[in-house]
Amino acid sequence: MAKNLSSTSKVMSLLQQWDKGSKTVRAQILTDFIANNQNKTGPELEAEFAQAASLFFTRLTAWLRLTYMIGTCLKLQLQAINIFVSSSSGHKFLSEFMEVGGVLTSLEILGLKDGKDEDKAQSLQLLMGIASVGRNYKELICESYGTMAVAECLARSKSEETQDAARMLLQMLAEGNPKFQVQVYKGLIALLSSSSPKAQQMAAQTLRIVQKIVGHAIPSIVEPVISLLKSYHLEVQYEAIELIKDLMDFEVQESLLKSLVSALAPTKDEIRKQPEILDGMISSII
């Protein structure tokens, strides 16, 4: 009895510190929480907070909604939320997060113009944790325009860590999600035309996996994948070639062959711009 009272007293003291605390105080509370509660189950988190974990979790999600646009301790907040949401037997916390619009908030973080890449990477980790729970959650992310938000994040990010997290999430959203797998497939095709070589490489790489899931190819994939062969980046060319090989087993085979032949044929401008030394060589041969 005395032990329970002591635990309850500690939790109430912690909540009071949070409510009255400055940004610095809250950041320290979150840092301590993250350090001490990694990989804990839902019941273990409840025990940590004397069966009142939701009181802390509610405060945390409320602060996130109020401050995510200005980036206040955003990475710490997302890490702490992820501990709750991804905890084994912690479905209660996931439901509470969904009820307060947690998915929409996480997706909006990906689109913040002045947002830090480390914050976006953490938001993607949180979304992956939600998607891993099951098909219904993948559908909810997609229904919230998640495919577009994640694809745009991959295209615009300058961080390879963030881009890779976005790539993995897109792949997850395509797997075991028949209602939206074509939407993800089209989003990846759109990324082939990105100005970011890394995004192009990752999109082509992931398309090889998603192509098999979808089971058919759409004609709009031909032009952008052929264009990748003109890239100055060898890793992009490699993924394009491998994707083309895979696509030869689908209904776009004829279109691919025609486009490949057309790409190999020099244009009039290219012929006009040939080096003078080649003119001399051609003349001597003739």
mmCIF file of C-alpha atoms in Angstrom:
data_model
loop_
_atom_site.group_PDB
_atom_site.id
_atom_site.type_symbol
_atom_site.label_atom_id
_atom_site.label_comp_id
_atom_site.label_asym_id
_atom_site.label_seq_id
_atom_site.Cartn_x
_atom_site.Cartn_y
_atom_site.Cartn_z
ATOM 1 C CA MET A 1 0.000 0.000 0.000
ATOM 2 C CA ALA A 2 2.752 2.412 1.037
ATOM 3 C CA LYS A 3 4.705 1.505 -2.099
ATOM 4 C CA ASN A 4 1.695 2.276 -4.311
ATOM 5 C CA LEU A 5 1.210 5.621 -2.592
ATOM 6 C CA SER A 6 4.887 6.423 -3.097
ATOM 7 C CA SER A 7 4.725 5.568 -6.816
ATOM 8 C CA THR A 8 1.565 7.623 -7.265
ATOM 9 C CA SER A 9 3.172 10.543 -5.445
ATOM 10 C CA LYS A 10 6.226 10.410 -7.763
ATOM 11 C CA VAL A 11 4.018 10.394 -10.858
ATOM 12 C CA MET A 12 1.931 13.324 -9.630
ATOM 13 C CA SER A 13 5.134 15.234 -8.856
ATOM 14 C CA LEU A 14 6.426 14.520 -12.361
ATOM 15 C CA LEU A 15 3.171 15.715 -13.929
ATOM 16 C CA GLN A 16 3.295 18.919 -11.887
ATOM 17 C CA GLN A 17 6.870 19.521 -13.028
ATOM 18 C CA TRP A 18 5.703 19.083 -16.610
ATOM 19 C CA ASP A 19 2.721 21.398 -16.243
ATOM 20 C CA LYS A 20 4.727 24.181 -14.584
ATOM 21 C CA GLY A 21 8.033 23.536 -16.328
ATOM 22 C CA SER A 22 9.786 25.528 -19.015
ATOM 23 C CA LYS A 23 10.915 24.118 -22.355
ATOM 24 C CA THR A 24 14.229 23.157 -20.749
ATOM 25 C CA VAL A 25 12.538 21.307 -17.890
ATOM 26 C CA ARG A 26 10.274 19.391 -20.265
ATOM 27 C CA ALA A 27 13.216 18.519 -22.509
ATOM 28 C CA GLN A 28 15.025 17.015 -19.515
ATOM 29 C CA ILE A 29 11.940 15.024 -18.518
ATOM 30 C CA LEU A 30 11.713 13.627 -22.042
ATOM 31 C CA THR A 31 15.445 12.851 -22.168
ATOM 32 C CA ASP A 32 15.201 10.891 -18.913
ATOM 33 C CA PHE A 33 12.059 9.105 -20.050
ATOM 34 C CA ILE A 34 13.667 8.032 -23.363
ATOM 35 C CA ALA A 35 16.826 6.824 -21.634
ATOM 36 C CA ASN A 36 14.934 4.740 -19.065
ATOM 37 C CA ASN A 37 12.059 3.285 -21.064
ATOM 38 C CA GLN A 38 13.403 1.953 -24.366
ATOM 39 C CA ASN A 39 11.704 -1.289 -25.503
ATOM 40 C CA LYS A 40 9.332 -1.439 -22.548
ATOM 41 C CA THR A 41 5.945 -3.084 -23.017
ATOM 42 C CA GLY A 42 2.632 -1.319 -22.508
ATOM 43 C CA PRO A 43 2.085 -2.892 -19.073
ATOM 44 C CA GLU A 44 5.620 -1.952 -18.028
ATOM 45 C CA LEU A 45 5.010 1.669 -19.034
ATOM 46 C CA GLU A 46 1.772 1.645 -17.040
ATOM 47 C CA ALA A 47 3.672 0.325 -14.028
ATOM 48 C CA GLU A 48 6.296 3.057 -14.465
ATOM 49 C CA PHE A 49 3.511 5.650 -14.159
ATOM 50 C CA ALA A 50 1.511 3.882 -11.407
ATOM 51 C CA GLN A 51 -1.198 2.878 -13.903
ATOM 52 C CA ALA A 52 -1.552 6.509 -15.026
ATOM 53 C CA ALA A 53 0.654 6.516 -18.131
ATOM 54 C CA SER A 54 -2.131 8.059 -20.191
ATOM 55 C CA LEU A 55 -1.961 11.221 -18.083
ATOM 56 C CA PHE A 56 1.636 11.775 -19.207
ATOM 57 C CA PHE A 57 1.010 10.578 -22.758
ATOM 58 C CA THR A 58 -1.912 12.985 -23.175
ATOM 59 C CA ARG A 59 0.256 15.909 -22.067
ATOM 60 C CA LEU A 60 2.954 14.820 -24.503
ATOM 61 C CA THR A 61 0.658 14.601 -27.538
ATOM 62 C CA ALA A 62 -0.974 17.923 -26.648
ATOM 63 C CA TRP A 63 2.439 19.643 -26.523
ATOM 64 C CA LEU A 64 3.336 18.108 -29.872
ATOM 65 C CA ARG A 65 0.225 19.518 -31.534
ATOM 66 C CA LEU A 66 0.908 22.956 -30.067
ATOM 67 C CA THR A 67 4.595 23.172 -30.958
ATOM 68 C CA TYR A 68 5.400 20.965 -33.963
ATOM 69 C CA MET A 69 5.245 23.879 -36.427
ATOM 70 C CA ILE A 70 7.994 25.743 -34.577
ATOM 71 C CA GLY A 71 10.072 22.632 -33.888
ATOM 72 C CA THR A 72 10.276 22.837 -30.078
ATOM 73 C CA CYS A 73 12.093 19.709 -28.833
ATOM 74 C CA LEU A 74 10.440 17.939 -31.745
ATOM 75 C CA LYS A 75 12.806 14.996 -32.017
ATOM 76 C CA LEU A 76 12.548 14.288 -28.288
ATOM 77 C CA GLN A 77 8.754 14.464 -28.388
ATOM 78 C CA LEU A 78 8.541 12.079 -31.328
ATOM 79 C CA GLN A 79 10.996 9.640 -29.747
ATOM 80 C CA ALA A 80 8.988 9.587 -26.516
ATOM 81 C CA ILE A 81 5.691 9.125 -28.361
ATOM 82 C CA ASN A 82 7.209 6.297 -30.378
ATOM 83 C CA ILE A 83 8.118 4.450 -27.170
ATOM 84 C CA PHE A 84 4.448 4.483 -26.173
ATOM 85 C CA VAL A 85 2.961 3.803 -29.615
ATOM 86 C CA SER A 86 5.327 0.978 -30.573
ATOM 87 C CA SER A 87 5.267 -0.751 -27.188
ATOM 88 C CA SER A 88 4.192 -4.382 -27.147
ATOM 89 C CA SER A 89 0.639 -4.732 -25.785
ATOM 90 C CA GLY A 90 0.394 -0.945 -25.887
ATOM 91 C CA HIS A 91 -2.480 -0.694 -28.331
ATOM 92 C CA LYS A 92 -4.224 1.686 -25.942
ATOM 93 C CA PHE A 93 -1.554 4.350 -26.556
ATOM 94 C CA LEU A 94 -1.724 3.879 -30.318
ATOM 95 C CA SER A 95 -5.502 4.354 -30.227
ATOM 96 C CA GLU A 96 -5.143 7.514 -28.139
ATOM 97 C CA PHE A 97 -2.569 8.885 -30.588
ATOM 98 C CA MET A 98 -4.841 8.184 -33.555
ATOM 99 C CA GLU A 99 -7.813 9.808 -31.844
ATOM 100 C CA VAL A 100 -5.981 13.127 -31.481
ATOM 101 C CA GLY A 101 -4.911 13.194 -35.145
ATOM 102 C CA GLY A 102 -1.420 11.863 -34.579
ATOM 103 C CA VAL A 103 -1.018 10.541 -38.122
ATOM 104 C CA LEU A 104 -1.928 13.880 -39.705
ATOM 105 C CA THR A 105 0.451 15.720 -37.378
ATOM 106 C CA SER A 106 3.286 13.309 -38.215
ATOM 107 C CA LEU A 107 2.661 13.750 -41.945
ATOM 108 C CA GLU A 108 2.531 17.526 -41.633
ATOM 109 C CA ILE A 109 5.961 17.461 -39.966
ATOM 110 C CA LEU A 110 7.347 15.899 -43.161
ATOM 111 C CA GLY A 111 6.206 18.910 -45.164
ATOM 112 C CA LEU A 112 7.554 21.668 -42.898
ATOM 113 C CA LYS A 113 9.695 23.965 -45.062
ATOM 114 C CA ASP A 114 12.015 24.925 -42.236
ATOM 115 C CA GLY A 115 11.856 21.553 -40.508
ATOM 116 C CA LYS A 116 15.022 19.714 -39.548
ATOM 117 C CA ASP A 117 15.865 16.495 -41.342
ATOM 118 C CA GLU A 118 16.440 14.716 -38.027
ATOM 119 C CA ASP A 119 12.891 15.619 -36.952
ATOM 120 C CA LYS A 120 11.464 14.355 -40.236
ATOM 121 C CA ALA A 121 13.459 11.131 -39.944
ATOM 122 C CA GLN A 122 12.018 10.598 -36.466
ATOM 123 C CA SER A 123 8.497 11.299 -37.714
ATOM 124 C CA LEU A 124 9.016 8.692 -40.441
ATOM 125 C CA GLN A 125 10.160 6.195 -37.797
ATOM 126 C CA LEU A 126 6.966 6.877 -35.865
ATOM 127 C CA LEU A 127 4.834 6.376 -38.997
ATOM 128 C CA MET A 128 6.658 3.109 -39.750
ATOM 129 C CA GLY A 129 5.827 1.900 -36.264
ATOM 130 C CA ILE A 130 2.157 2.699 -36.870
ATOM 131 C CA ALA A 131 2.157 1.088 -40.337
ATOM 132 C CA SER A 132 3.727 -2.094 -38.947
ATOM 133 C CA VAL A 133 0.687 -2.701 -36.716
ATOM 134 C CA GLY A 134 -1.469 -3.766 -39.652
ATOM 135 C CA ARG A 135 -3.332 -3.098 -42.869
ATOM 136 C CA ASN A 136 -5.954 -0.785 -41.330
ATOM 137 C CA TYR A 137 -3.247 1.594 -40.161
ATOM 138 C CA LYS A 138 -1.507 1.545 -43.539
ATOM 139 C CA GLU A 139 -4.816 2.447 -45.154
ATOM 140 C CA LEU A 140 -5.353 5.292 -42.697
ATOM 141 C CA ILE A 141 -1.915 6.741 -43.512
ATOM 142 C CA CYS A 142 -2.658 6.526 -47.246
ATOM 143 C CA GLU A 143 -6.129 8.029 -46.811
ATOM 144 C CA SER A 144 -4.446 10.980 -45.093
ATOM 145 C CA TYR A 145 -2.449 11.693 -48.284
ATOM 146 C CA GLY A 146 0.501 9.915 -46.723
ATOM 147 C CA THR A 147 1.889 8.541 -49.980
ATOM 148 C CA MET A 148 2.274 12.043 -51.407
ATOM 149 C CA ALA A 149 3.735 13.478 -48.202
ATOM 150 C CA VAL A 150 6.324 10.704 -47.844
ATOM 151 C CA ALA A 151 7.278 10.797 -51.539
ATOM 152 C CA GLU A 152 7.754 14.573 -51.456
ATOM 153 C CA CYS A 153 9.867 14.241 -48.313
ATOM 154 C CA LEU A 154 12.090 11.706 -50.085
ATOM 155 C CA ALA A 155 12.450 13.978 -53.111
ATOM 156 C CA ARG A 156 13.252 17.155 -51.166
ATOM 157 C CA SER A 157 15.387 15.865 -48.312
ATOM 158 C CA LYS A 158 19.146 16.440 -48.306
ATOM 159 C CA SER A 159 19.711 13.736 -45.702
ATOM 160 C CA GLU A 160 20.305 10.161 -46.843
ATOM 161 C CA GLU A 161 19.013 8.874 -43.488
ATOM 162 C CA THR A 162 15.710 10.690 -43.975
ATOM 163 C CA GLN A 163 15.457 9.601 -47.614
ATOM 164 C CA ASP A 164 16.070 5.976 -46.676
ATOM 165 C CA ALA A 165 13.415 6.115 -43.959
ATOM 166 C CA ALA A 166 10.959 7.554 -46.492
ATOM 167 C CA ARG A 167 11.851 4.804 -48.970
ATOM 168 C CA MET A 168 11.269 2.091 -46.365
ATOM 169 C CA LEU A 169 7.914 3.589 -45.369
ATOM 170 C CA LEU A 170 6.731 3.697 -49.002
ATOM 171 C CA GLN A 171 7.673 0.056 -49.390
ATOM 172 C CA MET A 172 5.781 -0.809 -46.192
ATOM 173 C CA LEU A 173 2.697 1.040 -47.417
ATOM 174 C CA ALA A 174 2.700 -1.053 -50.599
ATOM 175 C CA GLU A 175 3.092 -4.395 -48.843
ATOM 176 C CA GLY A 176 -0.101 -6.068 -47.617
ATOM 177 C CA ASN A 177 -2.162 -3.026 -48.591
ATOM 178 C CA PRO A 178 -4.058 -3.926 -51.809
ATOM 179 C CA LYS A 179 -6.363 -0.922 -51.604
ATOM 180 C CA PHE A 180 -3.488 1.558 -51.973
ATOM 181 C CA GLN A 181 -0.609 -0.408 -53.495
ATOM 182 C CA VAL A 182 -1.176 1.111 -56.953
ATOM 183 C CA GLN A 183 -1.189 4.594 -55.409
ATOM 184 C CA VAL A 184 2.227 3.918 -53.865
ATOM 185 C CA TYR A 185 3.405 2.427 -57.168
ATOM 186 C CA LYS A 186 2.437 5.607 -59.046
ATOM 187 C CA GLY A 187 4.080 7.742 -56.372
ATOM 188 C CA LEU A 188 7.356 5.879 -56.895
ATOM 189 C CA ILE A 189 7.083 6.328 -60.671
ATOM 190 C CA ALA A 190 6.682 10.076 -60.137
ATOM 191 C CA LEU A 191 9.905 10.052 -58.088
ATOM 192 C CA LEU A 192 11.854 8.758 -61.097
ATOM 193 C CA SER A 193 11.615 12.292 -62.518
ATOM 194 C CA SER A 194 12.926 13.889 -59.312
ATOM 195 C CA SER A 195 15.847 16.322 -59.495
ATOM 196 C CA SER A 196 17.532 14.341 -56.697
ATOM 197 C CA PRO A 197 19.720 11.481 -57.989
ATOM 198 C CA LYS A 198 19.443 9.711 -54.619
ATOM 199 C CA ALA A 199 15.656 9.891 -54.773
ATOM 200 C CA GLN A 200 15.747 8.515 -58.321
ATOM 201 C CA GLN A 201 17.974 5.641 -57.258
ATOM 202 C CA MET A 202 15.824 4.757 -54.247
ATOM 203 C CA ALA A 203 12.597 5.002 -56.247
ATOM 204 C CA ALA A 204 13.908 2.663 -58.960
ATOM 205 C CA GLN A 205 15.220 0.274 -56.322
ATOM 206 C CA THR A 206 11.888 0.164 -54.483
ATOM 207 C CA LEU A 207 9.903 -0.110 -57.712
ATOM 208 C CA ARG A 208 11.587 -3.451 -58.381
ATOM 209 C CA ILE A 209 9.947 -4.739 -55.192
ATOM 210 C CA VAL A 210 6.602 -2.987 -55.593
ATOM 211 C CA GLN A 211 6.338 -3.997 -59.262
ATOM 212 C CA LYS A 212 6.075 -7.635 -58.201
ATOM 213 C CA ILE A 213 3.458 -6.748 -55.582
ATOM 214 C CA VAL A 214 1.271 -4.838 -58.058
ATOM 215 C CA GLY A 215 1.621 -7.595 -60.660
ATOM 216 C CA HIS A 216 1.223 -5.386 -63.730
ATOM 217 C CA ALA A 217 3.007 -2.407 -65.254
ATOM 218 C CA ILE A 218 1.416 0.849 -66.357
ATOM 219 C CA PRO A 219 2.588 2.596 -69.561
ATOM 220 C CA SER A 220 3.608 5.788 -67.744
ATOM 221 C CA ILE A 221 6.595 3.986 -66.209
ATOM 222 C CA VAL A 222 8.399 3.635 -69.558
ATOM 223 C CA GLU A 223 9.479 7.217 -70.293
ATOM 224 C CA PRO A 224 10.871 8.117 -66.838
ATOM 225 C CA VAL A 225 12.780 4.848 -66.433
ATOM 226 C CA ILE A 226 14.369 5.196 -69.887
ATOM 227 C CA SER A 227 15.343 8.772 -69.013
ATOM 228 C CA LEU A 228 17.322 7.468 -66.024
ATOM 229 C CA LEU A 229 19.759 5.839 -68.437
ATOM 230 C CA LYS A 230 20.947 9.362 -69.346
ATOM 231 C CA SER A 231 21.865 10.111 -65.722
ATOM 232 C CA TYR A 232 25.478 11.031 -64.943
ATOM 233 C CA HIS A 233 25.221 8.942 -61.762
ATOM 234 C CA LEU A 234 26.225 5.311 -62.229
ATOM 235 C CA GLU A 235 24.141 4.097 -59.285
ATOM 236 C CA VAL A 236 21.035 5.590 -60.914
ATOM 237 C CA GLN A 237 21.868 3.976 -64.266
ATOM 238 C CA TYR A 238 22.406 0.614 -62.555
ATOM 239 C CA GLU A 239 19.007 0.647 -60.807
ATOM 240 C CA ALA A 240 17.347 1.762 -64.054
ATOM 241 C CA ILE A 241 18.887 -1.146 -65.967
ATOM 242 C CA GLU A 242 17.821 -3.655 -63.319
ATOM 243 C CA LEU A 243 14.291 -2.240 -63.301
ATOM 244 C CA ILE A 244 14.118 -2.408 -67.103
ATOM 245 C CA LYS A 245 15.146 -6.070 -66.952
ATOM 246 C CA ASP A 246 12.292 -6.755 -64.539
ATOM 247 C CA LEU A 247 9.801 -4.809 -66.656
ATOM 248 C CA MET A 248 10.582 -6.960 -69.692
ATOM 249 C CA ASP A 249 8.361 -9.620 -68.084
ATOM 250 C CA PHE A 250 5.362 -7.295 -68.123
ATOM 251 C CA GLU A 251 3.008 -5.829 -70.721
ATOM 252 C CA VAL A 252 5.213 -2.772 -71.364
ATOM 253 C CA GLN A 253 7.927 -4.881 -73.019
ATOM 254 C CA GLU A 254 7.232 -3.600 -76.546
ATOM 255 C CA SER A 255 7.090 0.043 -75.447
ATOM 256 C CA LEU A 256 10.364 -0.381 -73.569
ATOM 257 C CA LEU A 257 12.127 -1.839 -76.607
ATOM 258 C CA LYS A 258 10.907 0.960 -78.870
ATOM 259 C CA SER A 259 11.969 3.595 -76.348
ATOM 260 C CA LEU A 260 15.386 1.970 -75.913
ATOM 261 C CA VAL A 261 15.990 1.972 -79.685
ATOM 262 C CA SER A 262 14.844 5.579 -79.891
ATOM 263 C CA ALA A 263 17.152 6.548 -77.013
ATOM 264 C CA LEU A 264 20.129 4.944 -78.744
ATOM 265 C CA ALA A 265 19.531 6.758 -82.042
ATOM 266 C CA PRO A 266 21.334 10.158 -82.077
ATOM 267 C CA THR A 267 19.243 13.264 -82.630
ATOM 268 C CA LYS A 268 19.978 15.844 -85.329
ATOM 269 C CA ASP A 269 21.341 18.235 -82.703
ATOM 270 C CA GLU A 270 23.690 15.564 -81.377
ATOM 271 C CA ILE A 271 24.949 14.840 -84.895
ATOM 272 C CA ARG A 272 25.569 18.555 -85.556
ATOM 273 C CA LYS A 273 27.487 18.854 -82.296
ATOM 274 C CA GLN A 274 29.870 15.952 -82.973
ATOM 275 C CA PRO A 275 33.573 16.858 -82.551
ATOM 276 C CA GLU A 276 35.468 18.008 -85.642
ATOM 277 C CA ILE A 277 37.907 15.118 -85.264
ATOM 278 C CA LEU A 278 35.000 12.730 -85.901
ATOM 279 C CA ASP A 279 34.132 14.586 -89.107
ATOM 280 C CA GLY A 280 37.674 13.938 -90.356
ATOM 281 C CA MET A 281 37.539 10.273 -89.387
ATOM 282 C CA ILE A 282 34.173 9.769 -91.072
ATOM 283 C CA SER A 283 35.400 11.514 -94.258
ATOM 284 C CA SER A 284 38.527 9.332 -94.429
ATOM 285 C CA ILE A 285 36.413 6.189 -94.022
ATOM 286 C CA ILE A 286 34.054 7.296 -96.793
#
